[in-house]
Short mmCIF file of C-alpha atoms in Angstrom, two decimals:
data_model
loop_
_atom_site.label_atom_id
_atom_site.label_comp_id
_atom_site.label_asym_id
_atom_site.label_seq_id
_atom_site.Cartn_x
_atom_site.Cartn_y
_atom_site.Cartn_z
CA UNK O 179 116.33 127.89 87.61
CA UNK O 180 119.90 127.87 86.11
CA UNK O 181 122.98 125.43 85.66
CA UNK O 182 124.59 124.60 88.92
CA UNK O 183 128.25 122.84 89.68
CA UNK O 184 127.83 119.82 91.62
CA UNK O 185 130.31 117.96 93.84
CA UNK O 186 130.19 114.12 93.57
CA UNK O 187 131.16 111.17 95.83
CA UNK O 188 134.29 109.11 95.41
CA UNK O 189 134.13 105.37 96.06
CA UNK O 190 137.40 103.64 97.08
CA UNK O 191 136.27 100.08 96.31
CA UNK O 192 139.73 97.27 96.31
CA UNK O 193 139.26 96.90 92.54
CA UNK O 194 139.69 100.34 91.49
CA UNK O 195 142.93 101.91 89.77
CA UNK O 196 145.35 103.28 92.39
CA UNK O 197 146.43 106.97 92.48
CA UNK O 198 146.75 109.04 89.50
CA UNK O 199 146.49 106.07 87.45
CA UNK O 200 142.55 106.53 87.86
CA UNK O 201 140.55 108.76 86.14
CA UNK O 202 138.41 108.92 89.00
CA UNK O 203 141.11 110.47 90.86
CA UNK O 204 142.24 112.73 88.07
CA UNK O 205 138.75 114.19 87.71
CA UNK O 206 138.15 114.57 91.59
CA UNK O 207 141.15 116.89 91.74
CA UNK O 208 138.81 119.48 90.11
CA UNK O 209 135.55 118.12 91.29
CA UNK O 210 136.12 117.48 95.15
CA UNK O 211 137.06 120.38 97.53
CA UNK O 212 140.30 120.08 99.47
CA UNK O 213 140.68 116.49 97.68
CA UNK O 214 144.48 115.12 97.71
CA UNK O 215 145.26 111.98 95.60
CA UNK O 216 147.02 109.30 97.62
CA UNK O 217 149.13 107.12 95.41
CA UNK O 218 148.72 103.94 97.27
CA UNK O 219 144.87 104.19 97.80
CA UNK O 220 142.37 102.74 94.96
CA UNK O 221 139.82 105.04 93.51
CA UNK O 222 137.33 102.94 91.73
CA UNK O 223 134.05 105.03 91.34
CA UNK O 224 132.72 108.88 91.08
CA UNK O 225 129.13 109.06 91.30
CA UNK O 226 126.97 111.97 89.83
CA UNK O 227 123.23 111.73 90.97
CA UNK O 228 120.85 111.36 93.99
CA UNK O 229 121.48 107.96 95.48
CA UNK O 230 121.65 108.10 99.29
CA UNK O 231 124.65 106.04 99.80
CA UNK O 232 126.99 108.67 97.49
CA UNK O 233 124.91 111.83 96.86
CA UNK O 234 126.06 114.75 95.12
CA UNK O 235 125.82 118.17 96.69
CA UNK O 236 125.57 121.72 95.13
CA UNK O 237 128.63 123.46 95.35
CA UNK O 238 127.51 126.87 96.05
CA UNK O 239 125.18 125.96 98.61
CA UNK O 240 126.23 122.49 100.01
CA UNK O 241 122.44 121.51 99.50
CA UNK O 242 122.05 117.85 98.49
CA UNK O 243 121.11 117.25 94.99
CA UNK O 244 118.20 115.36 95.98
CA UNK O 245 116.93 118.13 98.40
CA UNK O 246 117.21 120.73 95.38
CA UNK O 247 115.00 118.40 93.41
CA UNK O 248 112.57 117.96 96.04
CA UNK O 249 112.09 121.64 96.35
CA UNK O 250 112.21 122.28 92.62
CA UNK O 251 110.38 119.17 90.91
CA UNK O 252 109.84 121.23 87.91
CA UNK O 253 113.56 121.11 87.01
CA UNK O 254 113.30 117.60 86.08
CA UNK O 255 111.24 118.11 83.20
CA UNK O 256 108.33 116.66 81.57
CA UNK O 257 110.16 113.56 80.11
CA UNK O 258 111.12 112.58 83.66
CA UNK O 259 107.98 113.80 85.51
CA UNK O 260 105.72 111.89 83.28
CA UNK O 261 107.34 108.55 83.95
CA UNK O 262 109.36 109.02 87.38
CA UNK O 263 107.36 111.24 89.25
CA UNK O 264 109.71 113.64 91.08
CA UNK O 265 112.78 111.40 91.39
CA UNK O 266 116.14 111.53 88.80
CA UNK O 267 116.02 107.98 87.55
CA UNK O 268 119.49 107.23 86.72
CA UNK O 269 122.98 107.55 88.45
CA UNK O 270 126.00 108.60 86.51
CA UNK O 271 129.14 107.37 86.99
CA UNK O 272 133.07 107.24 86.28
CA UNK O 273 134.64 103.97 86.48
CA UNK O 274 138.54 103.11 87.04
CA UNK O 275 138.80 99.52 86.98
CA UNK O 276 142.22 97.73 87.84
CA UNK O 277 140.76 94.34 88.97
CA UNK O 278 137.72 92.41 87.40
CA UNK O 279 134.38 93.13 89.06
CA UNK O 280 132.14 90.06 89.71
CA UNK O 281 130.49 88.46 86.90
CA UNK O 282 126.75 89.30 87.23
CA UNK O 283 123.49 90.10 85.86
CA UNK O 284 120.52 92.41 86.65
CA UNK O 285 116.73 91.19 86.67
CA UNK O 286 114.34 92.91 84.52
CA UNK O 287 111.64 95.17 86.19
CA UNK O 288 108.98 92.65 86.89
CA UNK O 289 111.65 90.06 88.19
CA UNK O 290 113.16 92.80 90.47
CA UNK O 291 109.63 93.33 91.93
CA UNK O 292 109.55 89.71 92.47
CA UNK O 293 112.88 89.24 94.20
CA UNK O 294 112.39 92.30 96.28
CA UNK O 295 108.97 91.16 97.51
CA UNK O 296 110.41 87.32 98.36
CA UNK O 297 113.76 88.34 99.59
CA UNK O 298 114.19 91.96 100.35
CA UNK O 299 117.48 91.42 102.51
CA UNK O 300 119.35 90.67 99.48
CA UNK O 301 117.21 92.70 96.80
CA UNK O 302 116.66 95.86 98.33
CA UNK O 303 114.65 97.61 95.87
CA UNK O 304 112.13 96.80 93.19
CA UNK O 305 113.88 98.17 90.24
CA UNK O 306 115.65 96.98 86.94
CA UNK O 307 119.18 98.08 86.83
CA UNK O 308 120.13 98.29 82.91
CA UNK O 309 123.74 99.64 82.28
CA UNK O 310 125.52 101.42 79.62
CA UNK O 311 129.41 101.85 79.63
CA UNK O 312 131.19 104.24 77.37
CA UNK O 313 134.96 103.70 77.37
CA UNK O 314 137.19 106.39 78.26
CA UNK O 315 140.31 104.50 77.70
CA UNK O 316 140.85 100.92 76.27
CA UNK O 317 138.37 99.03 78.26
CA UNK O 318 138.06 95.39 78.71
CA UNK O 319 135.02 93.44 79.98
CA UNK O 320 133.12 90.24 79.35
CA UNK O 321 129.45 90.28 77.90
CA UNK O 322 126.95 88.01 76.69
CA UNK O 323 127.28 84.47 75.50
CA UNK O 324 129.64 83.66 72.74
CA UNK O 325 128.74 82.35 69.45
CA UNK O 326 128.10 78.64 69.87
CA UNK O 327 130.59 77.54 67.29
CA UNK O 328 133.14 78.91 69.67
CA UNK O 329 131.67 77.18 72.55
CA UNK O 330 131.82 73.90 71.00
CA UNK O 331 135.38 74.25 69.96
CA UNK O 332 136.34 74.86 73.63
CA UNK O 333 134.15 72.08 75.09
CA UNK O 334 136.07 69.81 72.37
CA UNK O 335 139.42 71.15 72.93
CA UNK O 336 139.59 72.05 76.59
CA UNK O 337 139.11 69.02 78.74
CA UNK O 338 139.02 70.89 82.24
CA UNK O 339 136.07 72.42 80.94
CA UNK O 340 134.30 69.27 79.92
CA UNK O 341 135.06 67.99 83.16
CA UNK O 342 133.43 70.75 85.04
CA UNK O 343 129.92 70.72 83.06
CA UNK O 344 129.83 67.00 82.95
CA UNK O 345 129.36 64.18 80.19
CA UNK O 346 125.38 64.96 79.75
CA UNK O 347 126.26 68.69 78.90
CA UNK O 348 129.25 67.65 76.73
CA UNK O 349 127.19 65.27 74.75
CA UNK O 350 124.54 67.75 74.32
CA UNK O 351 126.74 70.48 73.13
CA UNK O 352 128.55 68.09 70.78
CA UNK O 353 125.09 66.82 69.30
CA UNK O 354 123.41 70.40 68.71
CA UNK O 355 123.48 71.95 65.20
CA UNK O 356 124.19 75.59 64.93
CA UNK O 357 121.09 76.28 62.94
CA UNK O 358 118.73 75.34 65.88
CA UNK O 359 118.78 78.24 68.14
CA UNK O 360 116.46 76.88 70.76
CA UNK O 361 118.62 73.68 71.03
CA UNK O 362 121.83 75.78 71.18
CA UNK O 363 120.38 77.94 73.98
CA UNK O 364 119.30 74.87 75.81
CA UNK O 365 122.84 73.32 75.39
CA UNK O 366 124.36 76.66 76.79
CA UNK O 367 121.82 76.88 79.57
CA UNK O 368 122.79 73.32 80.81
CA UNK O 369 126.32 73.70 80.23
CA UNK O 370 126.30 76.98 82.57
CA UNK O 371 124.14 75.59 85.08
CA UNK O 372 126.29 72.45 85.53
CA UNK O 373 129.32 74.66 85.78
CA UNK O 374 127.63 76.81 88.40
CA UNK O 375 126.64 73.83 90.46
CA UNK O 376 129.64 71.78 90.20
CA UNK O 377 131.31 71.32 93.66
CA UNK O 378 134.11 73.85 94.53
CA UNK O 379 136.74 71.17 94.95
CA UNK O 380 136.40 70.01 91.40
CA UNK O 381 136.23 73.78 89.99
CA UNK O 382 139.47 74.38 92.00
CA UNK O 383 141.23 71.04 90.70
CA UNK O 384 140.48 71.62 87.28
CA UNK O 385 141.43 75.28 87.46
CA UNK O 386 144.87 74.43 88.81
CA UNK O 387 145.39 71.67 85.96
CA UNK O 388 144.16 74.05 83.35
CA UNK O 389 146.46 77.06 84.76
CA UNK O 390 149.42 74.64 84.96
CA UNK O 391 148.92 73.83 81.10
CA UNK O 392 148.76 77.50 80.24
CA UNK O 393 151.19 78.77 82.22
CA UNK O 394 153.58 76.63 80.14
CA UNK O 395 154.40 78.44 76.99
CA UNK O 396 155.56 75.31 75.19
CA UNK O 397 151.74 73.98 75.62
CA UNK O 398 149.52 74.40 72.42
CA UNK O 399 145.68 74.37 73.03
CA UNK O 400 144.69 75.17 69.57
CA UNK O 401 141.07 76.61 70.53
CA UNK O 402 142.75 79.04 73.00
CA UNK O 403 144.41 82.16 71.53
CA UNK O 404 146.93 84.42 73.15
CA UNK O 405 144.32 86.87 74.49
CA UNK O 406 142.33 84.26 76.16
CA UNK O 407 145.25 82.42 77.76
CA UNK O 408 146.19 85.74 79.04
CA UNK O 409 142.89 86.54 80.53
CA UNK O 410 142.41 83.01 82.28
CA UNK O 411 145.71 83.53 83.86
CA UNK O 412 145.00 87.00 84.82
CA UNK O 413 141.64 85.86 86.33
CA UNK O 414 143.41 83.23 88.31
CA UNK O 415 145.89 85.64 89.65
CA UNK O 416 142.90 87.68 91.01
CA UNK O 417 140.34 85.27 92.08
CA UNK O 418 142.58 81.82 92.34
CA UNK O 419 140.40 79.10 91.73
CA UNK O 420 136.96 80.64 91.12
CA UNK O 421 134.24 79.48 89.28
CA UNK O 422 134.21 82.63 87.49
CA UNK O 423 137.54 81.78 85.70
CA UNK O 424 135.69 79.09 83.27
CA UNK O 425 133.27 81.80 82.35
CA UNK O 426 135.68 83.11 80.02
CA UNK O 427 134.99 80.09 77.85
CA UNK O 428 130.98 80.98 77.63
CA UNK O 429 131.03 85.03 77.31
CA UNK O 430 132.26 87.54 74.72
CA UNK O 431 135.68 88.96 75.69
CA UNK O 432 135.08 92.50 74.97
CA UNK O 433 137.85 95.17 74.18
CA UNK O 434 136.23 98.76 73.44
CA UNK O 435 138.18 101.58 72.08
CA UNK O 436 137.72 104.99 73.66
CA UNK O 437 134.47 106.32 72.54
CA UNK O 438 132.86 102.77 71.98
CA UNK O 439 129.96 101.71 74.35
CA UNK O 440 128.26 98.47 75.46
CA UNK O 441 124.54 98.23 76.75
CA UNK O 442 124.03 95.72 79.50
CA UNK O 443 120.32 94.80 79.41
CA UNK O 444 118.47 92.70 81.88
CA UNK O 445 119.44 89.23 82.14
CA UNK O 446 122.76 89.73 80.03
CA UNK O 447 125.72 88.22 82.09
CA UNK O 448 128.75 90.55 82.22
CA UNK O 449 131.97 91.69 83.89
CA UNK O 450 134.16 94.85 83.91
CA UNK O 451 137.78 93.55 83.63
CA UNK O 452 140.08 96.72 83.22
CA UNK O 453 140.26 100.30 81.94
CA UNK O 454 138.21 103.36 82.48
CA UNK O 455 134.68 104.18 81.37
CA UNK O 456 131.59 106.35 81.95
CA UNK O 457 128.84 104.45 83.13
CA UNK O 458 125.00 105.34 83.15
CA UNK O 459 122.50 103.12 85.12
CA UNK O 460 118.90 102.95 86.48
CA UNK O 461 118.62 103.62 89.93
CA UNK O 462 118.91 100.06 91.75
CA UNK O 463 121.69 97.88 93.78
CA UNK O 464 120.06 94.63 92.25
CA UNK O 465 122.66 92.20 91.46
CA UNK O 466 122.74 88.58 90.76
CA UNK O 467 126.32 87.16 90.72
CA UNK O 468 127.93 84.46 88.91
CA UNK O 469 131.65 84.36 89.84
CA UNK O 470 134.91 86.36 90.52
CA UNK O 471 133.58 87.25 93.80
CA UNK O 472 133.40 86.33 97.42
CA UNK O 473 130.06 87.54 97.85
CA UNK O 474 126.61 85.67 97.86
CA UNK O 475 125.72 84.02 94.43
CA UNK O 476 122.34 83.07 94.05
CA UNK O 477 122.69 80.38 91.65
CA UNK O 478 119.09 79.25 91.28
CA UNK O 479 117.85 82.81 90.42
CA UNK O 480 120.92 83.28 88.21
CA UNK O 481 120.72 80.42 85.72
CA UNK O 482 116.87 80.58 85.26
CA UNK O 483 116.98 84.46 84.42
CA UNK O 484 120.09 84.73 81.94
CA UNK O 485 119.57 85.36 78.34
CA UNK O 486 121.30 82.45 76.71
CA UNK O 487 121.16 83.80 73.19
CA UNK O 488 124.52 83.50 71.90
CA UNK O 489 125.84 86.68 69.80
CA UNK O 490 129.16 87.73 67.93
CA UNK O 491 131.17 90.14 70.11
CA UNK O 492 130.76 92.73 67.85
CA UNK O 493 126.64 92.72 68.22
CA UNK O 494 127.51 93.84 71.75
CA UNK O 495 128.95 97.09 70.70
CA UNK O 496 126.19 99.75 71.12
CA UNK O 497 125.38 101.94 68.05
CA UNK O 498 124.57 105.57 68.27
CA UNK O 499 122.86 108.36 66.32
CA UNK O 500 124.28 111.64 65.40
CA UNK O 501 122.74 114.50 67.07
CA UNK O 502 119.90 116.42 65.02
CA UNK O 503 121.56 119.50 63.37
CA UNK O 504 124.51 119.08 65.54
CA UNK O 505 127.57 116.75 64.29
CA UNK O 506 129.17 117.43 67.79
CA UNK O 507 126.85 115.02 69.47
CA UNK O 508 126.64 111.38 69.62
CA UNK O 509 123.59 110.21 71.15
CA UNK O 510 123.59 106.43 73.11
CA UNK O 511 119.82 105.63 73.64
CA UNK O 512 119.40 102.29 74.86
CA UNK O 513 115.83 100.68 74.78
CA UNK O 514 114.70 101.75 78.30
CA UNK O 515 113.43 105.15 79.34
CA UNK O 516 115.62 105.57 82.35
CA UNK O 517 118.45 107.30 80.61
CA UNK O 518 120.61 108.16 77.56
CA UNK O 519 123.91 109.60 77.13
CA UNK O 520 125.00 112.23 74.66
CA UNK O 521 129.08 112.28 74.04
CA UNK O 522 129.68 115.86 73.10
CA UNK O 523 133.12 116.87 71.28
CA UNK O 524 133.57 120.57 70.80
CA UNK O 525 136.55 122.08 69.09
CA UNK O 526 138.67 124.54 70.46
CA UNK O 527 138.03 128.39 70.61
CA UNK O 528 134.34 127.73 69.70
CA UNK O 529 131.15 129.34 71.52
CA UNK O 530 129.05 126.10 71.72
CA UNK O 531 125.39 126.26 72.74
CA UNK O 532 124.13 122.90 74.54
CA UNK O 533 120.83 121.42 73.36
CA UNK O 534 118.02 122.56 75.67
CA UNK O 535 116.07 119.24 76.62
CA UNK O 536 112.59 118.24 78.29
CA UNK O 537 114.69 116.44 80.82
CA UNK O 538 117.08 117.43 83.67
CA UNK O 539 120.84 116.38 82.85
CA UNK O 540 124.20 115.74 84.36
CA UNK O 541 127.23 116.85 82.50
CA UNK O 542 130.92 115.82 83.33
CA UNK O 543 133.86 117.15 81.47
CA UNK O 544 136.36 114.45 80.54
CA UNK O 545 138.78 116.79 78.51
CA UNK O 546 139.62 120.11 77.71
CA UNK O 547 139.13 123.75 79.01
CA UNK O 548 136.48 126.29 78.69
CA UNK O 549 134.04 128.78 80.27
CA UNK O 550 130.45 129.05 81.17
CA UNK O 551 129.42 132.55 81.77
CA UNK O 552 127.33 131.68 84.99
CA UNK O 553 129.77 129.30 86.34
CA UNK O 554 133.30 130.61 85.14
CA UNK O 555 136.14 128.17 84.09
CA UNK O 556 135.51 124.40 83.44
CA UNK O 557 137.99 121.62 82.80
CA UNK O 558 138.28 117.94 83.13
CA UNK O 559 136.65 116.38 86.35
CA UNK O 560 134.10 119.55 86.61
CA UNK O 561 130.21 118.37 86.70
CA UNK O 562 127.00 120.30 86.67
CA UNK O 563 123.28 119.86 87.08
CA UNK O 564 121.29 121.55 84.19
CA UNK O 565 117.43 121.93 84.72
CA UNK O 566 115.31 120.93 82.00
CA UNK O 567 114.68 123.57 79.15
CA UNK O 568 117.71 125.35 80.59
CA UNK O 569 120.28 126.56 78.03
CA UNK O 570 123.85 126.41 78.52
CA UNK O 571 126.89 128.23 76.16
CA UNK O 572 130.44 127.00 76.56
CA UNK O 573 133.15 128.86 75.40
CA UNK O 574 136.21 126.58 74.79
CA UNK O 575 139.91 127.26 74.82
CA UNK O 576 141.17 123.94 73.67
CA UNK O 577 139.19 120.80 72.32
CA UNK O 578 136.50 119.38 74.82
CA UNK O 579 134.69 116.37 75.36
CA UNK O 580 131.84 116.18 77.61
CA UNK O 581 129.39 113.55 78.50
CA UNK O 582 125.61 114.11 79.39
CA UNK O 583 123.23 111.90 80.76
CA UNK O 584 119.47 112.62 80.55
CA UNK O 585 116.12 111.06 79.64
CA UNK O 586 114.86 111.13 76.12
CA UNK O 587 111.56 110.17 74.80
CA UNK O 588 111.61 106.40 73.68
CA UNK O 589 112.07 106.02 69.83
#
């Protein structure tokens, strides 16, 4: 078995960036045969993997990658075979976000099995769906509940927020001491539950009042800085009157620089707002939505499952380790067995050997040019499937950036 080029699936969801502004479209020009960018069309996601709704194919033969794996299960390697039988456990993606995705959370494995058993039409598989996003450009999102001191300031200083969570929740927020973590989590849960169960007419009424005040530049709300003001106004332009707009007061507003990452664990509320990223996730479609969407919101499930632990924004930035004996590699390994990601920077004019691993992997080139003897020239957008224990040498002609999805032994 040897490394093979794969051609990936493009998803044109409405929230994607348009035309050549999209990294997905830029990469697809090299990745997808006979592909032409249409400037008026959104290009939201590039899928690398075996999910039936967007499968990758081997370029040389046209065979589905999933069929190749079924015929050659040993290519997955012991790290995958010992835990996931004969299935590639992750889906690797590029995302180009122009408009906010829904605020959502994903169940843990046990909860996913329960939801699938009780409501298979809404939760179509029994798997968890942890995700990791690695910024390719400046990338913006919301992730996890804010520090409680910030939320208290909003409740005390934004009358529209107090109006939608109600007097009881306001009193609990005001009376709770910062040092009382369980009390803090209970106050956040009560407030968020009241928000999600508030009548839509009242939500729309209070958003209209809030947006009217924020749109008036002469209006000063001390606890709302310029960044939050802009975010609320932008979200209202995209989803007028949506309950998710108030989530900006609850959740951390994340701004990742290229190369930074965040891990979206089970039960963690989050949303992608703008920018381009690499994403890796466990293979599942289980989503519980909270707002910024016309789709079904399972409020009862949502409010009971969320992790209400408040954290500083910086605590949601995922750390990495340096590759063993290889300063070119940053290893992003989340606390789940389904996937990890290597970010690899290779200088120009260097012969570089990818590490051999006991796991199959998928690699995408995001910048630079070079050659692989068995494949020929590679550049931004090229993707490849590397069987376990297979060595790959790359001769670079310019500085090159690669991202590699694989499974690693748990630390």
